[in-house]
Short mmCIF file of C-alpha atoms in Angstrom, two decimals:
data_model
loop_
_atom_site.label_atom_id
_atom_site.label_comp_id
_atom_site.label_asym_id
_atom_site.label_seq_id
_atom_site.Cartn_x
_atom_site.Cartn_y
_atom_site.Cartn_z
CA MET A 1 -54.02 -5.19 -46.53
CA THR A 2 -51.30 -4.04 -44.14
CA ALA A 3 -48.54 -6.61 -43.67
CA SER A 4 -49.18 -8.77 -40.62
CA LEU A 5 -46.76 -11.06 -38.82
CA LEU A 6 -49.73 -13.04 -37.55
CA ARG A 7 -51.07 -13.64 -41.04
CA GLU A 8 -47.59 -14.48 -42.32
CA MET A 9 -47.15 -16.95 -39.45
CA THR A 10 -50.34 -18.81 -40.37
CA GLU A 11 -49.31 -18.91 -44.02
CA ARG A 12 -45.73 -20.10 -43.47
CA PHE A 13 -46.21 -22.48 -40.55
CA PRO A 14 -48.81 -24.97 -39.27
CA THR A 15 -49.24 -22.70 -36.25
CA GLU A 16 -52.77 -21.31 -35.88
CA PHE A 17 -53.93 -18.32 -33.92
CA TRP A 18 -57.29 -17.74 -32.26
CA ASN A 19 -58.88 -14.55 -31.04
CA ASP A 20 -58.82 -14.46 -27.24
CA ALA A 21 -62.14 -12.61 -27.20
CA CYS A 22 -65.64 -13.14 -28.55
CA ASP A 23 -66.93 -9.63 -29.30
CA LEU A 24 -67.77 -9.51 -32.99
CA PRO A 25 -65.70 -6.48 -34.08
CA SER A 26 -62.45 -7.92 -32.70
CA LEU A 27 -63.28 -11.40 -33.99
CA ARG A 28 -63.88 -10.12 -37.51
CA ARG A 29 -60.59 -8.20 -37.42
CA ALA A 30 -58.77 -11.30 -36.18
CA VAL A 31 -60.24 -13.52 -38.90
CA ALA A 32 -59.03 -10.99 -41.46
CA LEU A 33 -55.54 -11.47 -39.99
CA GLY A 34 -55.77 -15.26 -40.30
CA ALA A 35 -57.43 -16.30 -37.04
CA THR A 36 -59.08 -19.72 -37.22
CA GLY A 37 -60.93 -19.77 -33.90
CA ALA A 38 -61.97 -17.88 -30.80
CA THR A 39 -62.57 -18.56 -27.16
CA THR A 40 -64.94 -17.60 -24.37
CA ASN A 41 -65.15 -17.88 -20.61
CA PRO A 42 -67.05 -15.82 -18.02
CA VAL A 43 -64.40 -13.09 -17.98
CA ILE A 44 -64.27 -12.91 -21.79
CA VAL A 45 -68.06 -12.72 -22.11
CA LEU A 46 -68.06 -9.91 -19.56
CA ALA A 47 -65.50 -8.09 -21.69
CA ALA A 48 -67.82 -8.45 -24.70
CA ILE A 49 -70.68 -7.03 -22.64
CA LYS A 50 -68.54 -4.05 -21.61
CA GLU A 51 -67.74 -3.41 -25.28
CA ASP A 52 -71.47 -3.12 -26.02
CA GLU A 53 -73.22 -2.69 -22.68
CA ALA A 54 -76.25 -0.88 -24.11
CA GLY A 55 -76.78 -3.62 -26.67
CA TYR A 56 -76.51 -6.37 -24.07
CA ARG A 57 -78.91 -4.50 -21.76
CA ARG A 58 -81.45 -4.41 -24.58
CA LEU A 59 -80.87 -8.08 -25.30
CA THR A 60 -81.29 -9.01 -21.63
CA THR A 61 -84.55 -7.06 -21.48
CA GLU A 62 -85.82 -8.79 -24.62
CA LEU A 63 -84.93 -12.24 -23.29
CA TRP A 64 -86.67 -11.48 -19.98
CA ARG A 65 -89.80 -10.30 -21.79
CA GLU A 66 -89.85 -13.56 -23.71
CA ASP A 67 -89.62 -15.52 -20.44
CA PRO A 68 -90.76 -13.40 -17.47
CA GLU A 69 -90.20 -16.31 -15.05
CA ALA A 70 -86.56 -16.84 -16.03
CA THR A 71 -84.00 -16.73 -13.24
CA GLU A 72 -80.92 -14.53 -13.24
CA ALA A 73 -78.77 -17.57 -14.02
CA GLU A 74 -80.99 -18.65 -16.91
CA LEU A 75 -80.83 -15.19 -18.48
CA ALA A 76 -77.10 -14.99 -17.90
CA TRP A 77 -76.54 -18.23 -19.78
CA ARG A 78 -78.76 -17.07 -22.62
CA LEU A 79 -76.43 -14.09 -22.97
CA VAL A 80 -73.43 -16.44 -23.04
CA GLU A 81 -75.16 -18.61 -25.62
CA HIS A 82 -75.99 -15.57 -27.74
CA ALA A 83 -72.30 -14.55 -27.75
CA ALA A 84 -71.22 -18.11 -28.59
CA ARG A 85 -73.67 -18.49 -31.47
CA ALA A 86 -72.75 -15.11 -32.93
CA GLY A 87 -69.02 -15.87 -32.74
CA ALA A 88 -69.52 -19.32 -34.23
CA GLU A 89 -71.35 -17.78 -37.18
CA VAL A 90 -68.40 -15.46 -37.91
CA LEU A 91 -66.11 -18.50 -37.88
CA ALA A 92 -68.46 -20.71 -39.92
CA PRO A 93 -66.75 -19.99 -43.28
CA VAL A 94 -63.39 -21.06 -41.81
CA PHE A 95 -65.03 -24.21 -40.46
CA THR A 96 -66.60 -25.04 -43.83
CA GLN A 97 -63.52 -24.29 -45.91
CA SER A 98 -61.32 -26.47 -43.67
CA GLY A 99 -63.69 -29.42 -43.75
CA GLY A 100 -64.48 -28.96 -40.06
CA ARG A 101 -60.85 -29.07 -38.91
CA ARG A 102 -60.67 -25.36 -38.02
CA GLY A 103 -63.05 -22.52 -37.24
CA ARG A 104 -64.06 -23.44 -33.69
CA LEU A 105 -65.63 -21.18 -31.08
CA SER A 106 -64.95 -22.46 -27.56
CA ALA A 107 -67.83 -22.20 -25.09
CA GLN A 108 -67.06 -22.93 -21.45
CA VAL A 109 -69.26 -24.99 -19.16
CA ASP A 110 -70.68 -23.37 -16.04
CA PRO A 111 -67.64 -22.76 -13.80
CA THR A 112 -69.65 -23.65 -10.69
CA LEU A 113 -69.89 -27.25 -11.93
CA TYR A 114 -66.16 -27.98 -11.53
CA PRO A 115 -66.72 -30.77 -8.92
CA ASN A 116 -69.40 -32.61 -10.94
CA ALA A 117 -68.50 -34.55 -14.10
CA ALA A 118 -72.04 -35.60 -14.99
CA ARG A 119 -73.38 -32.06 -14.83
CA MET A 120 -70.45 -30.74 -16.89
CA VAL A 121 -71.22 -33.39 -19.52
CA ALA A 122 -74.88 -32.39 -19.61
CA HIS A 123 -74.08 -28.70 -19.88
CA GLY A 124 -71.38 -29.39 -22.47
CA GLU A 125 -73.80 -31.32 -24.66
CA HIS A 126 -76.30 -28.47 -24.38
CA LEU A 127 -73.71 -25.89 -25.43
CA ALA A 128 -72.47 -28.09 -28.28
CA ARG A 129 -75.94 -27.93 -29.83
CA LEU A 130 -75.52 -24.16 -30.33
CA GLY A 131 -73.63 -24.79 -33.56
CA PRO A 132 -71.63 -27.39 -35.49
CA ASN A 133 -68.36 -25.53 -34.86
CA ILE A 134 -68.67 -25.16 -31.07
CA ALA A 135 -65.93 -26.67 -28.89
CA ILE A 136 -66.64 -27.22 -25.20
CA LYS A 137 -64.20 -25.88 -22.61
CA VAL A 138 -63.90 -28.07 -19.53
CA PRO A 139 -61.50 -27.48 -16.62
CA ALA A 140 -58.59 -29.91 -16.28
CA VAL A 141 -59.51 -30.94 -12.74
CA PRO A 142 -60.44 -34.51 -11.72
CA ALA A 143 -64.14 -34.24 -12.55
CA GLY A 144 -63.30 -32.33 -15.70
CA ILE A 145 -60.92 -35.02 -16.97
CA SER A 146 -63.76 -37.55 -16.68
CA ALA A 147 -66.13 -35.13 -18.43
CA ILE A 148 -63.66 -34.63 -21.28
CA GLU A 149 -63.50 -38.39 -21.90
CA GLU A 150 -67.27 -38.74 -21.82
CA LEU A 151 -67.96 -35.75 -24.07
CA THR A 152 -65.34 -36.94 -26.56
CA ALA A 153 -66.91 -40.40 -26.54
CA ARG A 154 -70.20 -38.75 -27.48
CA GLY A 155 -68.59 -37.01 -30.44
CA VAL A 156 -68.31 -33.59 -28.81
CA VAL A 157 -65.17 -31.53 -29.49
CA THR A 158 -63.59 -30.45 -26.20
CA ASN A 159 -61.00 -27.89 -25.20
CA ALA A 160 -59.43 -28.43 -21.80
CA THR A 161 -58.99 -25.23 -19.82
CA VAL A 162 -57.72 -24.28 -16.35
CA CYS A 163 -54.62 -26.31 -17.27
CA PHE A 164 -51.10 -25.16 -16.40
CA THR A 165 -48.94 -28.24 -15.98
CA LEU A 166 -47.55 -31.16 -17.94
CA PRO A 167 -49.33 -33.75 -15.73
CA GLN A 168 -52.68 -32.07 -16.41
CA ALA A 169 -52.01 -31.91 -20.15
CA LEU A 170 -51.04 -35.58 -20.28
CA ALA A 171 -54.14 -36.57 -18.29
CA VAL A 172 -56.26 -34.60 -20.75
CA ALA A 173 -54.55 -36.24 -23.73
CA GLU A 174 -55.10 -39.74 -22.34
CA ALA A 175 -58.76 -38.95 -21.57
CA VAL A 176 -59.20 -37.74 -25.13
CA GLU A 177 -57.62 -40.93 -26.50
CA ARG A 178 -60.01 -43.06 -24.46
CA GLY A 179 -62.92 -40.95 -25.63
CA VAL A 180 -61.86 -41.10 -29.28
CA ARG A 181 -61.65 -44.89 -29.14
CA ARG A 182 -65.12 -45.08 -27.61
CA ALA A 183 -66.48 -42.62 -30.18
CA ALA A 184 -65.04 -44.67 -33.03
CA ALA A 185 -66.60 -47.84 -31.63
CA ALA A 186 -69.95 -46.05 -31.60
CA GLY A 187 -69.54 -44.78 -35.17
CA LEU A 188 -68.94 -41.19 -34.05
CA GLY A 189 -66.04 -38.83 -34.48
CA GLY A 190 -63.99 -38.83 -37.65
CA PRO A 191 -61.71 -36.01 -38.84
CA GLN A 192 -63.99 -33.32 -37.41
CA LEU A 193 -63.41 -34.60 -33.87
CA THR A 194 -60.56 -32.16 -33.22
CA PRO A 195 -60.01 -31.87 -29.44
CA TYR A 196 -57.78 -29.26 -27.86
CA CYS A 197 -55.78 -28.96 -24.67
CA THR A 198 -55.05 -25.44 -23.49
CA ILE A 199 -52.03 -24.68 -21.32
CA MET A 200 -52.48 -21.26 -19.73
CA VAL A 201 -48.84 -20.35 -20.07
CA GLY A 202 -49.08 -16.79 -18.80
CA ARG A 203 -51.00 -17.83 -15.71
CA LEU A 204 -48.34 -20.43 -14.87
CA ASP A 205 -45.72 -17.69 -14.99
CA ASP A 206 -47.97 -15.38 -12.94
CA HIS A 207 -48.30 -18.02 -10.25
CA LEU A 208 -44.57 -18.67 -10.08
CA ARG A 209 -43.73 -14.95 -9.96
CA ASP A 210 -46.20 -14.55 -7.11
CA GLN A 211 -44.32 -17.25 -5.24
CA VAL A 212 -40.93 -15.63 -5.89
CA ARG A 213 -42.21 -12.34 -4.48
CA ALA A 214 -44.16 -13.80 -1.55
CA GLN A 215 -41.35 -16.09 -0.44
CA ALA A 216 -38.47 -13.74 -1.30
CA ILE A 217 -36.88 -16.45 -3.46
CA ASP A 218 -33.45 -15.56 -4.82
CA LEU A 219 -34.39 -15.76 -8.49
CA GLU A 220 -34.42 -13.11 -11.22
CA LEU A 221 -38.03 -12.52 -12.23
CA ASP A 222 -37.04 -12.35 -15.90
CA LYS A 223 -36.08 -16.03 -15.74
CA VAL A 224 -39.55 -17.10 -14.63
CA ARG A 225 -41.01 -16.61 -18.10
CA PHE A 226 -38.94 -19.60 -19.26
CA ALA A 227 -41.05 -21.85 -17.01
CA SER A 228 -44.06 -21.76 -19.31
CA THR A 229 -41.92 -22.01 -22.44
CA ALA A 230 -40.16 -25.12 -21.13
CA THR A 231 -43.40 -26.71 -19.95
CA PHE A 232 -45.30 -26.07 -23.18
CA ARG A 233 -42.45 -27.23 -25.40
CA LYS A 234 -42.02 -30.42 -23.37
CA ALA A 235 -45.74 -31.11 -23.61
CA TYR A 236 -45.57 -30.56 -27.37
CA ARG A 237 -42.70 -33.03 -27.75
CA LEU A 238 -44.56 -35.68 -25.77
CA PHE A 239 -47.84 -35.09 -27.62
CA LYS A 240 -46.07 -35.54 -30.95
CA THR A 241 -43.99 -38.54 -29.83
CA ARG A 242 -47.01 -40.35 -28.41
CA GLY A 243 -49.32 -39.43 -31.27
CA TYR A 244 -51.99 -37.81 -29.15
CA ARG A 245 -55.05 -36.58 -31.03
CA ALA A 246 -55.45 -33.37 -29.02
CA THR A 247 -53.92 -30.14 -30.29
CA LEU A 248 -52.08 -28.02 -27.75
CA LEU A 249 -53.20 -24.43 -27.34
CA ALA A 250 -51.19 -21.69 -25.61
CA ALA A 251 -53.27 -19.10 -23.76
CA ALA A 252 -53.03 -16.18 -21.33
CA MET A 253 -50.52 -13.95 -23.10
CA ARG A 254 -48.19 -11.91 -20.91
CA SER A 255 -45.39 -11.17 -23.38
CA HIS A 256 -44.49 -11.85 -27.00
CA HIS A 257 -42.65 -14.97 -25.81
CA HIS A 258 -46.02 -16.65 -25.26
CA TRP A 259 -46.47 -16.30 -29.00
CA SER A 260 -43.03 -16.28 -30.58
CA ASP A 261 -41.60 -19.20 -28.53
CA PHE A 262 -44.14 -21.59 -30.07
CA ILE A 263 -43.98 -20.61 -33.73
CA GLY A 264 -43.56 -23.59 -36.03
CA GLY A 265 -45.51 -26.06 -33.93
CA GLU A 266 -48.77 -27.69 -34.93
CA VAL A 267 -50.36 -25.73 -32.12
CA VAL A 268 -52.86 -22.95 -31.56
CA ILE A 269 -51.90 -19.64 -29.95
CA THR A 270 -54.83 -17.64 -28.62
CA ILE A 271 -54.07 -13.91 -28.63
CA PRO A 272 -56.11 -11.07 -27.10
CA PRO A 273 -57.18 -8.33 -29.52
CA ASN A 274 -55.00 -5.68 -27.85
CA TRP A 275 -51.91 -7.89 -28.27
CA GLN A 276 -52.41 -8.56 -31.98
CA PRO A 277 -51.23 -5.15 -33.24
CA LYS A 278 -48.41 -5.20 -30.67
CA PHE A 279 -47.11 -8.44 -32.13
CA ASP A 280 -47.43 -7.15 -35.68
CA ALA A 281 -45.40 -4.08 -34.69
CA SER A 282 -42.90 -6.00 -32.54
CA GLY A 283 -40.28 -6.67 -35.16
CA VAL A 284 -39.84 -10.18 -33.75
CA GLU A 285 -38.14 -12.46 -36.27
CA LEU A 286 -40.67 -14.87 -37.69
CA ARG A 287 -38.99 -18.28 -37.47
CA ALA A 288 -39.75 -21.70 -36.06
CA ARG A 289 -38.82 -21.88 -32.38
CA ILE A 290 -41.02 -24.64 -30.96
CA ASP A 291 -38.18 -27.20 -30.99
CA GLU A 292 -35.51 -24.92 -29.51
CA PRO A 293 -34.57 -26.04 -25.99
CA VAL A 294 -34.60 -23.70 -23.03
CA ALA A 295 -31.05 -23.37 -21.71
CA GLN A 296 -30.42 -26.21 -19.26
CA PRO A 297 -28.90 -23.96 -16.55
CA ILE A 298 -32.12 -21.94 -16.48
CA ILE A 299 -34.26 -25.07 -16.19
CA GLU A 300 -32.03 -26.42 -13.41
CA GLU A 301 -32.28 -23.14 -11.48
CA LEU A 302 -36.07 -23.07 -11.85
CA LEU A 303 -36.29 -26.69 -10.70
CA ALA A 304 -34.06 -26.03 -7.72
CA LYS A 305 -35.77 -22.88 -6.52
CA LEU A 306 -39.44 -23.31 -7.51
CA PRO A 307 -41.15 -26.50 -6.30
CA ASP A 308 -44.28 -25.57 -8.23
CA PHE A 309 -42.24 -25.46 -11.43
CA ARG A 310 -41.05 -29.01 -10.69
CA ARG A 311 -44.69 -29.98 -10.24
CA ALA A 312 -45.57 -28.36 -13.56
CA TYR A 313 -42.60 -29.64 -15.56
CA ALA A 314 -42.21 -33.27 -14.45
CA GLU A 315 -44.50 -35.91 -15.93
CA ASP A 316 -45.25 -37.15 -12.42
CA GLY A 317 -45.04 -33.74 -10.76
CA LEU A 318 -48.71 -33.76 -9.79
CA GLY A 319 -51.10 -36.54 -8.99
CA ALA A 320 -54.60 -36.25 -10.44
CA ASP A 321 -55.93 -35.59 -6.95
CA GLU A 322 -53.70 -32.47 -6.81
CA PHE A 323 -54.96 -30.84 -10.02
CA LEU A 324 -57.70 -28.96 -8.18
CA THR A 325 -55.43 -27.66 -5.42
CA TYR A 326 -52.50 -26.49 -7.57
CA GLY A 327 -52.05 -22.77 -6.91
CA ALA A 328 -52.68 -21.55 -10.46
CA THR A 329 -55.82 -23.69 -10.65
CA VAL A 330 -57.22 -22.21 -7.45
CA LYS A 331 -56.51 -18.64 -8.56
CA THR A 332 -58.01 -19.12 -12.01
CA LEU A 333 -61.15 -20.88 -10.83
CA HIS A 334 -61.73 -18.09 -8.33
CA GLN A 335 -61.39 -15.54 -11.13
CA PHE A 336 -63.80 -17.44 -13.38
CA LEU A 337 -66.28 -17.81 -10.54
CA ALA A 338 -65.98 -14.11 -9.73
CA GLY A 339 -66.54 -13.31 -13.40
CA TYR A 340 -69.66 -15.45 -13.39
CA GLN A 341 -70.94 -13.62 -10.31
CA GLU A 342 -70.30 -10.30 -12.06
CA LEU A 343 -72.27 -11.58 -15.04
CA LEU A 344 -75.17 -12.44 -12.72
CA ALA A 345 -74.90 -8.96 -11.22
CA PHE A 346 -75.19 -7.43 -14.70
CA VAL A 347 -78.41 -9.38 -15.31
CA ARG A 348 -79.69 -8.45 -11.85
CA ALA A 349 -79.10 -4.75 -12.57
CA VAL A 350 -81.36 -5.07 -15.62
CA MET A 351 -84.05 -7.04 -13.79
CA LEU A 352 -83.91 -5.01 -10.57
CA PRO A 353 -82.51 -1.56 -11.36
CA ARG A 354 -81.74 0.55 -8.33
CA GLY A 355 -83.59 3.84 -7.97
#
């Protein structure tokens, strides 16, 4: 097999990588390179459909024939569930060989449920029944934090998403701890209860760059990428110091720094298929960097010029009631909701084809 930096990373360090896609060809290639998980959301499922549109059209038609009274939304979720089950099956050997500690496929709850904890819990439990190695993605907004605790208490593995800031990550970690204690009291959990907390590092940088441009802030754009590195590394230090059960996961790649800056940590890095060969060909030195500090002058400049970096980097930078209105949260939820609407439109085109 061709030498792979990604495979070497997983062999030399406790750092895992997941496939940031759920289509089966890319997932199988990633597993061959050492991937131990994969993720989905409405945008990712749409990407899988676009990779095999004819196959998904046939599947949609078959599902509709089986249930002629199904709604567009019901058929759309059956497509999502099909993709999740298929991906989980590819990862099943990893799950078995690791004793249930690795090999997860993340399935995201309906993005329209973000204001309703009870309905996210119900949908999360439904999705968790798709397979023993399914993790449930829940947004790190107020209702989602409550849902994460409740799902964890019921023995469901969760993966917080739509998370960009240290305050969100800490709120997720504390919710997980409460849930783990409740699960243990109920005789649930154990070593296979392996919760995750995603920080969407690239989307944090995107948001801050947008602000620099929109507000004509006197700041070199190249320095903005250190915002996510500093935030993720600080979160990692606090998670380790406080002994939190949740594993941090870095997502939303925008450059090799969103991979290489976190090597050496007991973390997961989720990498899109098109980035995997780029990283293998990058020539980046493979060494532990997770504990290296970002230069203090850069942090001080970011803090001074970007209020939303202060909100992301300080433990008390955001109150829980601000999680939903943080700029990166709003942008990402809108994208997920738009992706879901596009998924419904795909189903509608099969059910009601235009002449």
